[in-house]
mmCIF file of C-alpha atoms in Angstrom:
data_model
loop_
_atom_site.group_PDB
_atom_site.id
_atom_site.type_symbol
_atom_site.label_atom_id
_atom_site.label_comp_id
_atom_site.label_asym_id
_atom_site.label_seq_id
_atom_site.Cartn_x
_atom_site.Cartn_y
_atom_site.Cartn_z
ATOM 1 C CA UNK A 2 68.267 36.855 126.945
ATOM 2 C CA UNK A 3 69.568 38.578 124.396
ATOM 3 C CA UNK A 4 70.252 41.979 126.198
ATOM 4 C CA UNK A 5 71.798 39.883 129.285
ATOM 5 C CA UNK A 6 74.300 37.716 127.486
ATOM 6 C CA UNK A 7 75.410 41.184 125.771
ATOM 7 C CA UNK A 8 75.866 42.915 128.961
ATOM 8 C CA UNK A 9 77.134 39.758 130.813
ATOM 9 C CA UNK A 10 78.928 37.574 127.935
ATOM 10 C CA UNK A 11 80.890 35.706 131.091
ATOM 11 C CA UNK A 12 77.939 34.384 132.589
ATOM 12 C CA UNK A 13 76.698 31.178 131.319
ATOM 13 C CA UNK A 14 73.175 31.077 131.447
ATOM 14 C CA UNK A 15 71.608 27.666 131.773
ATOM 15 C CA UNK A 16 67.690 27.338 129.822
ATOM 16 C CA UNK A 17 65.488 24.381 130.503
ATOM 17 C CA UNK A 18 62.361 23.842 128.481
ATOM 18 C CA UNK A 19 59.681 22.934 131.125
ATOM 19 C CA UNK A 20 55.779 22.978 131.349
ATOM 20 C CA UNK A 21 53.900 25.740 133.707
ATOM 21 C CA UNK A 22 53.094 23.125 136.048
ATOM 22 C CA UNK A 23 56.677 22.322 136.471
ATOM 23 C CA UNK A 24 58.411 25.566 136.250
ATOM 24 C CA UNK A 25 56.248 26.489 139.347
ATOM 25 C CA UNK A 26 57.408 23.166 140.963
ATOM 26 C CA UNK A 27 61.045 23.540 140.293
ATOM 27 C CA UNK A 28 60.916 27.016 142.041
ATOM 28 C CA UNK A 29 59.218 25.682 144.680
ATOM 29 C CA UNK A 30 61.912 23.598 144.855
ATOM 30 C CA UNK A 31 64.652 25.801 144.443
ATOM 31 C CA UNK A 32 65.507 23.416 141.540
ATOM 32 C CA UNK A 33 65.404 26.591 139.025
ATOM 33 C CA UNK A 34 65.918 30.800 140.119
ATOM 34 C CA UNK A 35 63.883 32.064 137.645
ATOM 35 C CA UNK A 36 61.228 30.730 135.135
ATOM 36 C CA UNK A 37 59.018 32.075 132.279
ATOM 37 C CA UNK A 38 55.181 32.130 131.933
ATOM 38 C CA UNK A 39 52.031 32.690 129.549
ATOM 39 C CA UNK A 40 49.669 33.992 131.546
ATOM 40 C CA UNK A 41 51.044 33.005 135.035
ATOM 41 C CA UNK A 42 48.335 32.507 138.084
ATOM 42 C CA UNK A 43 48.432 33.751 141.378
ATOM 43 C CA UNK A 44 50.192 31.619 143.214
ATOM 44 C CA UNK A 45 51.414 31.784 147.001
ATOM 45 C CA UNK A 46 55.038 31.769 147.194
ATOM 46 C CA UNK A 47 55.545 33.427 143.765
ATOM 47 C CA UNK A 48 56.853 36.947 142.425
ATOM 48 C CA UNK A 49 55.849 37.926 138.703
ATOM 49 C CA UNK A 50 57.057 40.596 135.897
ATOM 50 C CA UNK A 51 55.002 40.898 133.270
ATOM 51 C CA UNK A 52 57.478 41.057 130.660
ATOM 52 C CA UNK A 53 55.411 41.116 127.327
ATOM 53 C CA UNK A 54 51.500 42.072 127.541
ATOM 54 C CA UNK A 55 49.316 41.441 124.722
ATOM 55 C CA UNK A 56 46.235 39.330 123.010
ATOM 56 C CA UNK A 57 45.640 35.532 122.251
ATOM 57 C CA UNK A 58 43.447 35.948 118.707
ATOM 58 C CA UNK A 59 41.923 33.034 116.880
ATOM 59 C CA UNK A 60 43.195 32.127 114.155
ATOM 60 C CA UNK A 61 41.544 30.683 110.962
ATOM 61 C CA UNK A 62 42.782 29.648 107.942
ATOM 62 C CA UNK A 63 41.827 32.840 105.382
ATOM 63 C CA UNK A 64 38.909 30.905 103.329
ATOM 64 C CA UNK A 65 37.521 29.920 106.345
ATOM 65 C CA UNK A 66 33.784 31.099 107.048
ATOM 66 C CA UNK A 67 35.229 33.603 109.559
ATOM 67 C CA UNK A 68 38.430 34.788 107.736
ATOM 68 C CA UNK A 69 37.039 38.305 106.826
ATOM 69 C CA UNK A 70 36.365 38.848 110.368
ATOM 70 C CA UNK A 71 37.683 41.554 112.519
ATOM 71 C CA UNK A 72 36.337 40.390 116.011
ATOM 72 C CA UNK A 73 34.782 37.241 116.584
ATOM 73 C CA UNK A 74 32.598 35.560 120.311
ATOM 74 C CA UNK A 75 34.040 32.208 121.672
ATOM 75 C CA UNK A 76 29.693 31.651 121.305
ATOM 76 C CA UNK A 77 30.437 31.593 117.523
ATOM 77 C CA UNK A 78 32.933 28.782 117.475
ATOM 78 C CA UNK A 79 31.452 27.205 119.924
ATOM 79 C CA UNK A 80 31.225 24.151 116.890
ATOM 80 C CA UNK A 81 34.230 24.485 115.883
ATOM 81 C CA UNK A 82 37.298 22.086 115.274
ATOM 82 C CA UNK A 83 39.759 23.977 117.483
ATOM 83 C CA UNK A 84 43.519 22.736 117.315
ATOM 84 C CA UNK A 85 45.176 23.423 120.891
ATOM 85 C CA UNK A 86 48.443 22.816 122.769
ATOM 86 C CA UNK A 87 48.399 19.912 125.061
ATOM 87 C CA UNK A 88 46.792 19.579 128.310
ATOM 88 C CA UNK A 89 50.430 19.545 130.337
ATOM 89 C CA UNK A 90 50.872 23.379 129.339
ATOM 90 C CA UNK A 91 48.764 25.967 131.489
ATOM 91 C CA UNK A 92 47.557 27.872 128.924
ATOM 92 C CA UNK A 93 45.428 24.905 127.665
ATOM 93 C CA UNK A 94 44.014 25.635 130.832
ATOM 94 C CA UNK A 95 43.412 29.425 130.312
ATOM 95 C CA UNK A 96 41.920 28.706 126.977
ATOM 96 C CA UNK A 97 39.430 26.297 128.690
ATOM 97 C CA UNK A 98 38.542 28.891 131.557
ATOM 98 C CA UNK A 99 37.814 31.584 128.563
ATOM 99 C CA UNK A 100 35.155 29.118 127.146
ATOM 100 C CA UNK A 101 33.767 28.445 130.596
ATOM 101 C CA UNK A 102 33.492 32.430 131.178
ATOM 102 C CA UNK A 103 31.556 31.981 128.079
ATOM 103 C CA UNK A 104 29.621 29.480 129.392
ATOM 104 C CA UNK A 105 30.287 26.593 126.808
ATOM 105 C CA UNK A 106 32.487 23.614 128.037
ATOM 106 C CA UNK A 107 35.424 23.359 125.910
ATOM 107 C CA UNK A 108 36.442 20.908 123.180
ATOM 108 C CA UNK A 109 39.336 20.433 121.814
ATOM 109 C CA UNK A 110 39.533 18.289 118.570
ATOM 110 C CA UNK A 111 43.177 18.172 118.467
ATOM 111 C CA UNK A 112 45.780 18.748 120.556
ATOM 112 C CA UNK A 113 49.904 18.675 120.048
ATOM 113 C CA UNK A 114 52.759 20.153 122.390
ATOM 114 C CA UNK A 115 54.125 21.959 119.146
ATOM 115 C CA UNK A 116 52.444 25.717 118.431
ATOM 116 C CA UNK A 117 54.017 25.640 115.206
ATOM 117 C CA UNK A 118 52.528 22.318 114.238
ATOM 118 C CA UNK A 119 48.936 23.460 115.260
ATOM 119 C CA UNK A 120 49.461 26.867 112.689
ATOM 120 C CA UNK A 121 50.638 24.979 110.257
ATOM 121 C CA UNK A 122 47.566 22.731 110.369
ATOM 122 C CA UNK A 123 45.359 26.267 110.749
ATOM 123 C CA UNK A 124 47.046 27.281 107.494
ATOM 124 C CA UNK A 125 45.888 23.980 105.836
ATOM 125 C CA UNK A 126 42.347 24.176 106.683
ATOM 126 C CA UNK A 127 42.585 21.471 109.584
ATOM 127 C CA UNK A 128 40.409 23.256 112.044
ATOM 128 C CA UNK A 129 41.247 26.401 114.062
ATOM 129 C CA UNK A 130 43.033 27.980 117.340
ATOM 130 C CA UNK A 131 43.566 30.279 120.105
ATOM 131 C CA UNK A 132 47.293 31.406 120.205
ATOM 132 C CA UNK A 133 49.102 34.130 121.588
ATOM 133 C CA UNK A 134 49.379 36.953 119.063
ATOM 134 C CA UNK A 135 52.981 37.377 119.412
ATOM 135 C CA UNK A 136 53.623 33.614 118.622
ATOM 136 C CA UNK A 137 50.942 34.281 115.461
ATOM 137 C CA UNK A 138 53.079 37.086 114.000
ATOM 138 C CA UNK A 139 56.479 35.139 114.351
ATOM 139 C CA UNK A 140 55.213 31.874 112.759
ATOM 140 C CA UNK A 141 51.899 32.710 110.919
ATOM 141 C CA UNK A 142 51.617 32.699 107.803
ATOM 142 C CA UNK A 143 49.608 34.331 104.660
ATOM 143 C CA UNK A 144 47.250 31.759 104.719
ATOM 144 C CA UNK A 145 45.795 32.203 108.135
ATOM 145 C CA UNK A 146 43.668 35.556 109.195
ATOM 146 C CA UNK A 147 44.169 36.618 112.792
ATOM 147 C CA UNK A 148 40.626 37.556 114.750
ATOM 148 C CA UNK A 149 40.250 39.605 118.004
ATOM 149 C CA UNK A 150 37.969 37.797 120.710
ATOM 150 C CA UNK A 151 35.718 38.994 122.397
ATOM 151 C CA UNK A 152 32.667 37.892 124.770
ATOM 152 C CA UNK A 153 35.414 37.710 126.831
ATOM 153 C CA UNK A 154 38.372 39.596 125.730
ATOM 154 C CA UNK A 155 41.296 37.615 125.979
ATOM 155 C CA UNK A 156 44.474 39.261 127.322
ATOM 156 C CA UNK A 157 47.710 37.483 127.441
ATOM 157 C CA UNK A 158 50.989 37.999 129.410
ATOM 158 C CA UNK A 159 54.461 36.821 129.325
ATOM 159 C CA UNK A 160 55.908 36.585 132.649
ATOM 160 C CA UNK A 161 58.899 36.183 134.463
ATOM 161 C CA UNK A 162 58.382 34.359 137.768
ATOM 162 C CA UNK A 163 60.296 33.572 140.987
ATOM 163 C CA UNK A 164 60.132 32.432 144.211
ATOM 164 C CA UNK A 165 59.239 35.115 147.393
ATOM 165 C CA UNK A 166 62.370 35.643 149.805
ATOM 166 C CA UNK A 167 64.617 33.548 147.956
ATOM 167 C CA UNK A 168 68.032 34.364 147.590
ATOM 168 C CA UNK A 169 68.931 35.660 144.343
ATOM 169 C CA UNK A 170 72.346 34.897 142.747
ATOM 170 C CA UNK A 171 73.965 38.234 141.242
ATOM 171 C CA UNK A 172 73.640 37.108 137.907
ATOM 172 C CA UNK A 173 69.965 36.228 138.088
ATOM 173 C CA UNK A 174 69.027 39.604 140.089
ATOM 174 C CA UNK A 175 70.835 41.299 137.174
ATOM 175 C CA UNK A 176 68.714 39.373 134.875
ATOM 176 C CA UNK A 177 65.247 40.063 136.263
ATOM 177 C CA UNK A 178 66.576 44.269 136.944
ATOM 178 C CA UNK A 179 67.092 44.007 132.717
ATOM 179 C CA UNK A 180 63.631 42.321 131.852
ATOM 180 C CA UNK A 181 62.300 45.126 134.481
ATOM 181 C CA UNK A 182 63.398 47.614 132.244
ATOM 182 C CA UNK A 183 62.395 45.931 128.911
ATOM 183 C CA UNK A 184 59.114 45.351 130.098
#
């Protein structure tokens, strides 16, 4: 965003906080050109660049029983309190698929539509999570310990997503050529 606005200061570019679920809809719908996803599905009708590529870690507060751990299964927190985002975002879904590779049916103890809210209650000992690393390192804090996972892996993606054969405005093609080339 950043990049476009300084290369095109005359274009006013118009940001709507929406869910997965209805990014995907307004495209459909022609409602929005372009929206932005953590760890976007195939879906029919849909073109994605990966913009950002990197890990969702758990993260425990540092006195927790795993905070001196470098890699951890989803087996071993299998009975844990894990704090998650809320059911209307798709990457409570992912998380939930990761457990069920795992074979253990997820449970989520708490959930809230605020990531900062959930590693803020991390830091304070009020259970645990599974965020995307890049959103750990902006908000974490000292108090929490970041853990790889493993048993499976657990790679996550930012995406920018838009709809096949639709018409793209200049401003919007420019747009997608400059996260292209940052990504």
């Amino acid at each position: 965003i950043y990049a476009f606005r300084e290369k095109y200061p005359e274009v006013n570019l118009q940001i709507e906080e929406v869910t997965t679920r209805q990014g995907i809809e307004m495209l459909m719908d022609e409602r929005l050109d372009l929206t932005v996803m953590i760890n976007p599905e195939e879906v029919d009708g849909i073109e994605m660049l990966p913009v950002v590529l990197s890990e969702a870690v758990l993260v425990v507060q540092k006195n927790h029983r795993l905070g001196r751990r470098r890699n951890v299964s989803f087996e071993e927190i299998r009975d844990e309190k894990i704090l998650m985002v809320g059911k209307g975002y798709s990457y409570n879904d992912v998380v939930s698929s990761k457990f069920r590779e795992a074979g253990i049916e997820p449970r989520f103890d708490f959930e809230s539509d605020q990531w900062e809210f959930i590693l803020e209650m991390v830091s304070n000992g009020q259970g645990i999570s599974i965020l995307p690393k890049p959103l750990v390192d902006k908000f974490g804090s000292l108090r929490i310990h970041r853990i790889h996972l493993e048993n499976p892996t657990f790679e996550w993606t930012l995406a920018l997503v838009r709809k096949k054969g639709r018409h793209m405005t200049v401003p919007m093609e420019c747009f997608w050529n400059i996260c292209q080339r940052k990504g």
